[in-house]
Coordinates of C-alpha atoms (C1' of nucleotides) in Angstrom, one line a residue:
Chain M
M253 CA -36.5 24.4 33.8
N254 CA -35.8 20.7 33.2
H255 CA -37.5 17.9 35.0
F256 CA -34.5 17.2 37.2
T257 CA -34.6 20.5 39.0
N258 CA -38.2 19.6 39.9
N259 CA -37.2 16.4 41.4
H260 CA -36.8 16.1 45.2
F261 CA -33.5 14.3 44.9
I262 CA -31.9 17.2 43.2
N263 CA -29.1 17.2 40.7
Q264 CA -27.6 20.5 40.1
Q265 CA -27.3 21.7 36.6
L266 CA -25.4 25.0 36.5
S267 CA -25.1 26.7 33.2
D268 CA -24.3 29.9 31.7
K269 CA -23.9 29.5 28.0
N270 CA -23.1 33.0 27.0
N271 CA -20.8 34.6 29.5
F272 CA -18.0 32.7 31.0
E273 CA -17.0 35.4 33.5
A274 CA -20.5 35.4 34.9
K275 CA -19.8 31.9 36.1
N276 CA -18.4 33.1 39.3
N277 CA -21.7 34.6 40.4
L278 CA -23.7 31.5 39.6
E279 CA -26.3 30.4 42.2
I280 CA -27.6 27.0 42.7
N281 CA -31.2 26.9 41.5
N282 CA -33.4 28.0 44.4
T283 CA -35.6 24.9 44.1
S284 CA -32.7 22.7 44.9
K285 CA -32.8 20.6 48.0
I286 CA -29.8 18.5 48.7
Y287 CA -30.4 15.8 51.3
E288 CA -27.4 15.0 53.3
K289 CA -27.6 11.3 52.4
D290 CA -27.6 12.2 48.7
N291 CA -24.9 14.9 48.8
L292 CA -22.1 13.9 46.4
L293 CA -19.7 15.6 48.7
N294 CA -20.2 12.8 51.2
F295 CA -19.5 10.0 48.8
H296 CA -16.3 8.0 49.0
Q297 CA -15.2 9.0 45.6
I298 CA -15.9 12.1 43.4
I299 CA -15.2 11.7 39.7
A300 CA -15.2 14.6 37.3
H301 CA -15.5 14.1 33.6
V302 CA -14.1 17.1 31.7
D303 CA -15.1 17.4 28.0
M304 CA -13.8 20.2 25.8
D305 CA -16.5 22.0 23.8
C306 CA -16.2 21.4 20.0
F307 CA -12.5 21.0 20.6
F308 CA -10.9 21.2 17.1
A309 CA -13.2 24.0 16.0
A310 CA -12.7 25.9 19.3
V311 CA -8.9 25.8 18.8
E312 CA -9.2 27.1 15.3
E313 CA -11.6 29.9 16.4
R314 CA -9.3 30.9 19.2
N315 CA -6.4 31.1 16.8
N316 CA -8.3 33.2 14.3
L317 CA -10.7 35.8 15.6
K318 CA -12.2 36.3 12.1
L319 CA -13.9 32.9 12.5
K320 CA -16.0 34.2 15.4
G321 CA -19.8 33.8 14.7
K322 CA -19.2 31.9 11.5
P323 CA -20.0 28.2 10.8
V324 CA -16.7 26.3 11.2
I325 CA -16.4 22.8 10.0
I326 CA -13.3 20.7 10.7
G327 CA -12.6 17.6 8.7
A328 CA -11.8 16.6 5.1
S329 CA -11.6 19.3 2.4
P330 CA -15.0 19.7 0.7
R331 CA -13.2 19.4 -2.6
Q332 CA -12.3 15.8 -1.7
K333 CA -14.7 13.1 -2.9
R334 CA -14.4 11.1 0.3
G335 CA -14.2 12.2 3.9
V336 CA -16.3 13.2 6.8
V337 CA -16.9 16.0 9.3
S338 CA -14.7 15.7 12.4
T339 CA -16.1 18.6 14.4
A340 CA -18.6 21.4 13.7
N341 CA -19.0 24.4 15.9
Y342 CA -22.4 25.4 17.2
V343 CA -23.1 27.9 14.4
A344 CA -22.5 25.1 11.8
R345 CA -24.7 22.7 13.8
K346 CA -27.6 25.0 13.2
Y347 CA -27.4 24.1 9.6
G348 CA -27.8 20.4 10.5
I349 CA -24.0 19.6 10.3
H350 CA -22.7 17.1 12.8
S351 CA -19.6 14.8 13.3
A352 CA -19.2 11.8 11.0
M353 CA -21.4 13.4 8.3
P354 CA -20.0 13.1 4.8
I355 CA -18.2 16.3 4.0
S356 CA -20.0 16.5 0.6
Q357 CA -23.3 16.6 2.4
A358 CA -22.0 19.3 4.9
Y359 CA -21.0 21.4 2.0
K360 CA -24.4 21.1 0.4
L361 CA -26.0 22.2 3.7
C362 CA -23.7 25.2 4.2
P363 CA -21.6 26.1 1.2
H364 CA -20.5 29.4 2.7
G365 CA -19.2 27.6 5.8
I366 CA -15.5 27.8 6.7
F367 CA -14.0 24.3 6.0
I368 CA -10.7 23.6 7.7
Q369 CA -8.6 20.5 7.4
S370 CA -7.8 19.1 10.8
D371 CA -4.3 19.5 12.1
Y372 CA -3.8 16.9 14.7
H373 CA -0.4 18.2 15.9
K374 CA -1.8 21.6 16.6
Y375 CA -4.7 20.1 18.7
K376 CA -2.3 17.7 20.4
S377 CA -0.2 20.4 21.9
T378 CA -3.3 22.2 23.3
S379 CA -4.5 18.8 24.6
Q380 CA -1.3 18.2 26.4
K381 CA -1.6 21.5 28.2
I382 CA -5.2 20.7 29.2
M383 CA -4.2 17.3 30.5
Q384 CA -1.4 18.9 32.5
I385 CA -3.9 21.3 34.2
L386 CA -6.3 18.5 34.9
S387 CA -3.6 16.5 36.6
L388 CA -3.2 19.3 39.1
F389 CA -6.6 18.6 40.6
A390 CA -6.5 14.9 40.3
T391 CA -5.2 12.0 42.4
R392 CA -5.9 9.7 39.5
M393 CA -6.6 10.5 35.9
E394 CA -7.7 8.7 32.8
P395 CA -7.7 10.6 29.5
L396 CA -10.3 9.5 27.0
G397 CA -9.2 10.5 23.5
I398 CA -7.6 13.9 22.8
D399 CA -10.2 16.2 24.3
E400 CA -11.7 14.6 27.4
A401 CA -10.6 13.0 30.6
F402 CA -11.9 11.5 33.9
I403 CA -10.2 12.8 37.0
D404 CA -10.6 11.7 40.6
I405 CA -11.1 14.9 42.5
T406 CA -12.2 13.5 45.8
S407 CA -9.5 15.2 47.8
F408 CA -9.7 18.5 46.0
A409 CA -13.5 18.7 46.2
K410 CA -13.5 17.8 49.9
E411 CA -10.9 20.4 50.6
T412 CA -12.8 23.0 48.7
G413 CA -16.0 21.9 50.5
D414 CA -18.1 23.1 47.6
L415 CA -18.6 21.1 44.4
K416 CA -19.7 24.0 42.3
K417 CA -16.6 26.0 43.3
A418 CA -14.4 23.0 42.6
A419 CA -15.8 22.6 39.1
L420 CA -15.6 26.3 38.4
K421 CA -11.9 26.3 39.5
I422 CA -11.1 23.6 37.0
K423 CA -13.0 25.4 34.2
D424 CA -11.4 28.7 35.1
T425 CA -7.9 27.3 35.1
I426 CA -8.3 25.7 31.7
Y427 CA -9.9 28.9 30.3
C428 CA -7.2 31.2 31.6
S429 CA -4.5 29.0 30.2
T430 CA -5.9 28.0 26.9
G431 CA -8.9 30.3 26.2
L432 CA -11.1 27.3 25.7
T433 CA -14.3 26.3 27.5
C434 CA -15.3 22.8 28.6
S435 CA -18.2 21.0 30.2
V436 CA -17.9 19.3 33.5
G437 CA -19.9 16.5 35.0
L438 CA -19.5 15.4 38.7
A439 CA -20.7 12.1 40.1
S440 CA -19.6 9.3 42.2
S441 CA -18.9 7.0 39.2
R442 CA -17.2 7.6 35.9
Y443 CA -20.0 6.5 33.7
V444 CA -22.5 8.9 35.4
A445 CA -19.9 11.7 35.4
K446 CA -19.6 11.2 31.6
I447 CA -23.3 11.4 31.1
A448 CA -23.4 14.5 33.3
S449 CA -20.8 16.4 31.3
D450 CA -22.9 15.8 28.2
Y451 CA -26.1 17.0 30.0
D452 CA -25.4 20.7 29.8
K453 CA -23.2 21.6 26.8
P454 CA -21.4 23.8 26.0
N455 CA -19.7 25.4 29.0
G456 CA -21.8 23.8 31.6
I457 CA -21.5 22.1 35.0
T458 CA -23.8 19.2 36.1
I459 CA -23.5 17.8 39.5
V460 CA -25.2 14.5 40.2
H461 CA -26.2 13.8 43.8
D462 CA -28.7 11.2 43.2
Q463 CA -27.9 8.9 40.3
K464 CA -31.1 7.0 40.2
S465 CA -33.3 10.0 39.5
F466 CA -30.8 11.4 37.1
L467 CA -30.5 8.3 35.0
E468 CA -34.0 6.8 35.2
Q469 CA -35.6 8.5 32.1
M470 CA -32.5 8.7 29.9
S471 CA -32.1 6.6 26.8
V472 CA -30.0 3.4 27.3
N473 CA -27.4 4.5 24.7
K474 CA -26.4 7.4 27.0
I475 CA -24.3 4.8 28.8
C476 CA -20.9 4.8 27.2
G477 CA -20.4 1.5 25.5
I478 CA -24.0 1.0 24.5
G479 CA -24.2 2.1 20.9
K480 CA -26.5 1.7 18.0
A481 CA -26.3 -2.1 17.7
T482 CA -26.8 -2.9 21.4
K483 CA -29.5 -0.2 21.7
E484 CA -31.6 -1.8 18.9
V485 CA -31.5 -5.3 20.5
L486 CA -32.3 -3.8 23.9
N487 CA -35.2 -1.8 22.4
K488 CA -36.6 -5.0 20.9
I489 CA -37.0 -6.6 24.4
G490 CA -38.7 -3.5 25.8
I491 CA -35.7 -1.7 27.3
S492 CA -35.5 1.9 26.1
T493 CA -34.5 3.9 29.2
I494 CA -31.7 3.4 31.7
G495 CA -34.5 2.8 34.3
D496 CA -35.8 -0.1 32.2
L497 CA -32.4 -1.7 32.1
A498 CA -32.0 -1.3 35.8
K499 CA -35.3 -3.2 36.4
H500 CA -34.9 -5.9 33.8
D501 CA -34.5 -9.6 34.7
R502 CA -30.8 -10.3 35.0
F503 CA -30.8 -13.8 33.7
S504 CA -32.7 -13.0 30.5
L505 CA -30.1 -10.2 29.9
L506 CA -27.3 -12.7 30.5
D507 CA -28.8 -15.1 28.0
K508 CA -29.0 -12.5 25.2
F509 CA -25.9 -10.4 25.7
G510 CA -23.4 -12.3 27.8
E511 CA -21.4 -11.4 30.9
H512 CA -20.6 -7.8 30.0
I513 CA -24.2 -6.6 30.1
I514 CA -24.2 -7.1 33.9
H515 CA -21.7 -4.2 34.3
Y516 CA -24.0 -2.0 32.3
Q517 CA -27.0 -3.0 34.5
E518 CA -25.0 -2.2 37.6
I519 CA -24.3 1.2 36.1
A520 CA -28.0 1.7 35.4
R521 CA -28.8 0.8 39.0
G522 CA -26.3 3.4 40.2
N523 CA -24.0 0.6 41.6
D524 CA -20.9 1.2 39.6
K525 CA -18.1 1.4 42.2
T526 CA -15.0 1.0 39.9
S527 CA -12.3 3.6 40.5
L528 CA -9.9 5.1 38.0
S529 CA -6.8 3.2 37.1
E530 CA -3.6 3.9 39.0
E531 CA -1.5 2.7 36.2
E532 CA 0.0 5.1 33.7
Y533 CA -1.7 5.0 30.3
Q534 CA 0.3 3.0 27.8
I535 CA -0.6 2.9 24.1
K536 CA -1.6 -0.6 22.9
S537 CA -1.5 -0.2 19.1
V538 CA -0.4 2.1 16.4
S539 CA -2.1 2.2 13.0
K540 CA -2.5 4.1 9.8
E541 CA -5.0 3.7 7.1
I542 CA -5.8 5.4 3.9
T543 CA -9.1 5.8 2.1
F544 CA -8.4 6.3 -1.6
Q545 CA -10.2 9.0 -3.5
E546 CA -10.8 6.4 -6.2
D547 CA -11.0 2.7 -5.7
I548 CA -7.8 0.9 -6.6
F549 CA -6.7 -2.7 -7.4
L550 CA -5.3 -5.0 -4.7
D551 CA -1.9 -5.1 -6.5
D552 CA -1.7 -1.3 -6.2
C553 CA -1.8 -1.4 -2.4
Y554 CA 1.8 -2.4 -2.2
E555 CA 2.8 1.0 -3.3
Y556 CA 1.3 2.5 -0.2
I557 CA 3.1 0.3 2.4
D558 CA 6.2 2.6 2.6
Q559 CA 4.2 5.7 3.0
I560 CA 2.1 4.1 5.8
M561 CA 5.2 2.8 7.5
K562 CA 6.6 6.3 8.0
Y563 CA 3.6 7.2 10.1
I564 CA 3.7 4.0 12.1
M565 CA 7.4 4.2 12.9
E566 CA 6.9 7.8 14.1
G567 CA 4.0 6.8 16.3
L568 CA 5.9 3.8 17.7
G569 CA 8.8 5.8 19.0
K570 CA 10.7 3.5 21.4
L571 CA 8.1 0.8 21.5
S572 CA 8.7 -2.7 20.1
Y573 CA 5.9 -4.7 18.5
K574 CA 5.1 -8.4 18.0
T575 CA 1.9 -8.4 15.8
V576 CA 1.3 -6.9 12.4
S577 CA -2.1 -6.6 10.9
I578 CA -3.5 -5.3 7.6
K579 CA -7.0 -4.1 6.9
V580 CA -8.6 -4.0 3.4
R581 CA -12.0 -2.4 2.8
F582 CA -13.5 -3.3 -0.6
S583 CA -15.6 -1.0 -2.7
D584 CA -18.8 -2.6 -1.3
F585 CA -17.6 -1.5 2.2
S586 CA -17.1 -5.1 3.4
T587 CA -13.9 -5.3 5.3
I588 CA -11.3 -7.9 6.2
T589 CA -8.3 -8.0 8.5
R590 CA -5.4 -10.3 8.4
S591 CA -2.7 -10.5 11.1
I592 CA 0.4 -12.3 12.1
S593 CA 2.3 -12.5 15.4
L594 CA 6.1 -12.7 14.8
D595 CA 8.4 -15.0 16.6
F596 CA 10.2 -12.3 18.4
L597 CA 9.6 -8.7 19.4
K598 CA 10.7 -6.4 16.6
F599 CA 11.4 -2.7 16.5
D600 CA 12.5 -2.2 12.8
E601 CA 10.6 -1.0 9.8
M602 CA 11.6 -3.9 7.5
S603 CA 9.8 -6.6 9.6
V604 CA 6.5 -4.7 9.3
I605 CA 7.0 -4.2 5.6
S606 CA 7.7 -7.8 4.9
A607 CA 4.9 -9.0 7.2
A608 CA 2.4 -6.6 5.6
S609 CA 3.4 -7.6 2.1
S610 CA 3.1 -11.2 2.9
L611 CA -0.4 -10.8 4.5
L612 CA -1.5 -8.7 1.5
S613 CA -0.3 -11.4 -0.9
Q614 CA -2.5 -13.9 0.9
V615 CA -5.7 -11.9 0.1
N616 CA -7.3 -13.4 -2.9
D617 CA -10.0 -11.1 -4.1
T618 CA -10.7 -9.4 -7.4
R619 CA -12.9 -6.6 -5.9
K620 CA -11.6 -3.1 -6.0
I621 CA -10.4 -1.5 -2.8
R622 CA -11.3 1.8 -1.1
L623 CA -9.2 1.5 2.0
F624 CA -5.9 0.0 3.0
G625 CA -4.3 0.1 6.4
I626 CA -1.6 -1.4 8.6
K627 CA -1.5 -1.8 12.4
V628 CA 1.1 -3.0 14.8
S629 CA 0.1 -4.2 18.2
N630 CA 1.3 -6.3 21.2
L631 CA 3.6 -3.3 22.0
V632 CA 6.4 -3.5 24.6
L633 CA 8.6 -0.7 25.9
E634 CA 12.3 -0.8 24.9
K635 CA 13.3 -1.5 28.5
E636 CA 11.0 -4.6 28.7
R637 CA 12.3 -5.7 25.3
Q638 CA 15.8 -5.8 26.7
Q639 CA 14.7 -7.9 29.6
Y640 CA 12.9 -10.2 27.2
L641 CA 16.0 -10.6 25.1
D642 CA 18.2 -11.3 28.1
E643 CA 15.9 -14.1 29.1
F644 CA 16.3 -15.7 25.7
I645 CA 20.0 -15.5 25.5
Chain R
dT227 C1' -26.6 10.7 1.7
dC228 C1' -22.5 7.3 1.2
dT229 C1' -20.1 6.2 4.9
dG230 C1' -12.5 9.2 7.9
dG231 C1' -9.1 7.8 11.0
dG232 C1' -7.2 6.6 15.4
dG233 C1' -8.0 3.9 19.0
dT234 C1' -10.0 0.1 22.8
dC235 C1' -12.3 -3.9 24.2
dC236 C1' -14.9 -8.2 23.6
dT237 C1' -16.1 -12.8 21.6
dA238 C1' -15.4 -17.1 19.6
dG239 C1' -13.0 -20.8 17.7
dG240 C1' -8.8 -23.4 17.2
dA241 C1' -4.2 -24.8 18.5
dC242 C1' -1.4 -26.3 22.0
dC243 C1' 0.2 -27.6 26.6
dC244 C1' -0.2 -29.8 31.0
Chain C
dT155 C1' -10.3 -46.6 22.2
dC156 C1' -12.1 -42.6 23.7
dT157 C1' -11.4 -38.2 25.2
dG158 C1' -11.7 -34.0 30.7
dG159 C1' -10.6 -29.5 31.8
dG160 C1' -8.0 -25.4 32.6
dG161 C1' -5.0 -21.9 30.8
dT162 C1' -2.9 -19.2 27.2
dC163 C1' -2.0 -17.5 22.8
dC164 C1' -3.4 -16.5 18.1
dT165 C1' -6.6 -14.9 14.6
dA166 C1' -10.8 -12.6 12.6
dG167 C1' -14.5 -9.9 13.2
dG168 C1' -17.3 -6.5 15.2
dA169 C1' -19.1 -2.9 18.5
dC170 C1' -18.0 1.2 20.2
dC171 C1' -15.6 5.6 21.5
dC172 C1' -14.0 10.5 20.0

DNA sequence: TCTGGGGTCCTAGGACCC
DNA sequence: TCTGGGGTCCTAGGACCC
């Protein structure tokens, strides 16, 4: 039993890690007491954060039953010198393998593991199916990457009248359609819902009725947006838990971190009232970068421009762009970017190629290079580009 | 240990305009 | 001769997310 189920302002954590079917018979922990004033069902908005469990690895396991029970590691090939782990299933995690770990290290930890190179297109089609299902329950929806999303389920939850049932319905529908499990967090704000979905993984449901007691003892970096760098600075001034951040003097925070820290403090205080965006998601940039197996000379980067462009044009589809950037990472890992905004919106390949070449020619450095990439941004839909052209003519 | 790749958002300084 | 202030765009770098 965890400390939250002992708390008077109870947050429900409902889990069954082994048997998905048994979910339907789940009971709320007997010690739970839900005070009406703290019942999430009575809040003006109910946000669910749905996070697929070890998504890439789970898709591979579903497609190949022979993988069941084995350590599965998705990412670069272990034969490659450079590359990292993208996703490791729970069996692989027992060996100490985790996301972002160098693949060479993962191989040392678990040489008999099943290493699979990630196939983004395969995962993308499953992701689309999941997003479609989620939209059935949502009045508003914000995907976050390929395998998770926030959904506003206020109406659905209130109609159902039971938050646990509502969460189970979402999980069931995804499972029946894709064979994959996910973890769900329910709260009155998106940030708390996100922390909640992470609280009981995999295949869990966490419902937060009282944000304050749920958040108080957690490390500040549980808040999405507070990473390693910010955490270190916060720790130095005596802030280690979300409760500490909530209590800290606002003006001294403003001094050290600037305006944006106030939003984080409001989240820590359980005051985040922002709702999900009504606008449809539109991509803001398309990029492609390559890390070379062996460092190369600056002059050799030109050879890769064509190859990179193919990816970018594919990703752009009907979007026009205005800004072209290049990124160069040297062998010592220091990185520079150079960018240029063109006079007019463009949609052709040649404009990127010539802009990227020209930016590259302006880099004056003799160090060898481990990564080269191109990005286009300031994207505009074809329809809007036409309007823009009409105004000019 | 040796650090991918695809994104988003923020900050800060400078240019430029009114 | 000295020089405000607001707004917007551009560029570079960095933090952070999955």
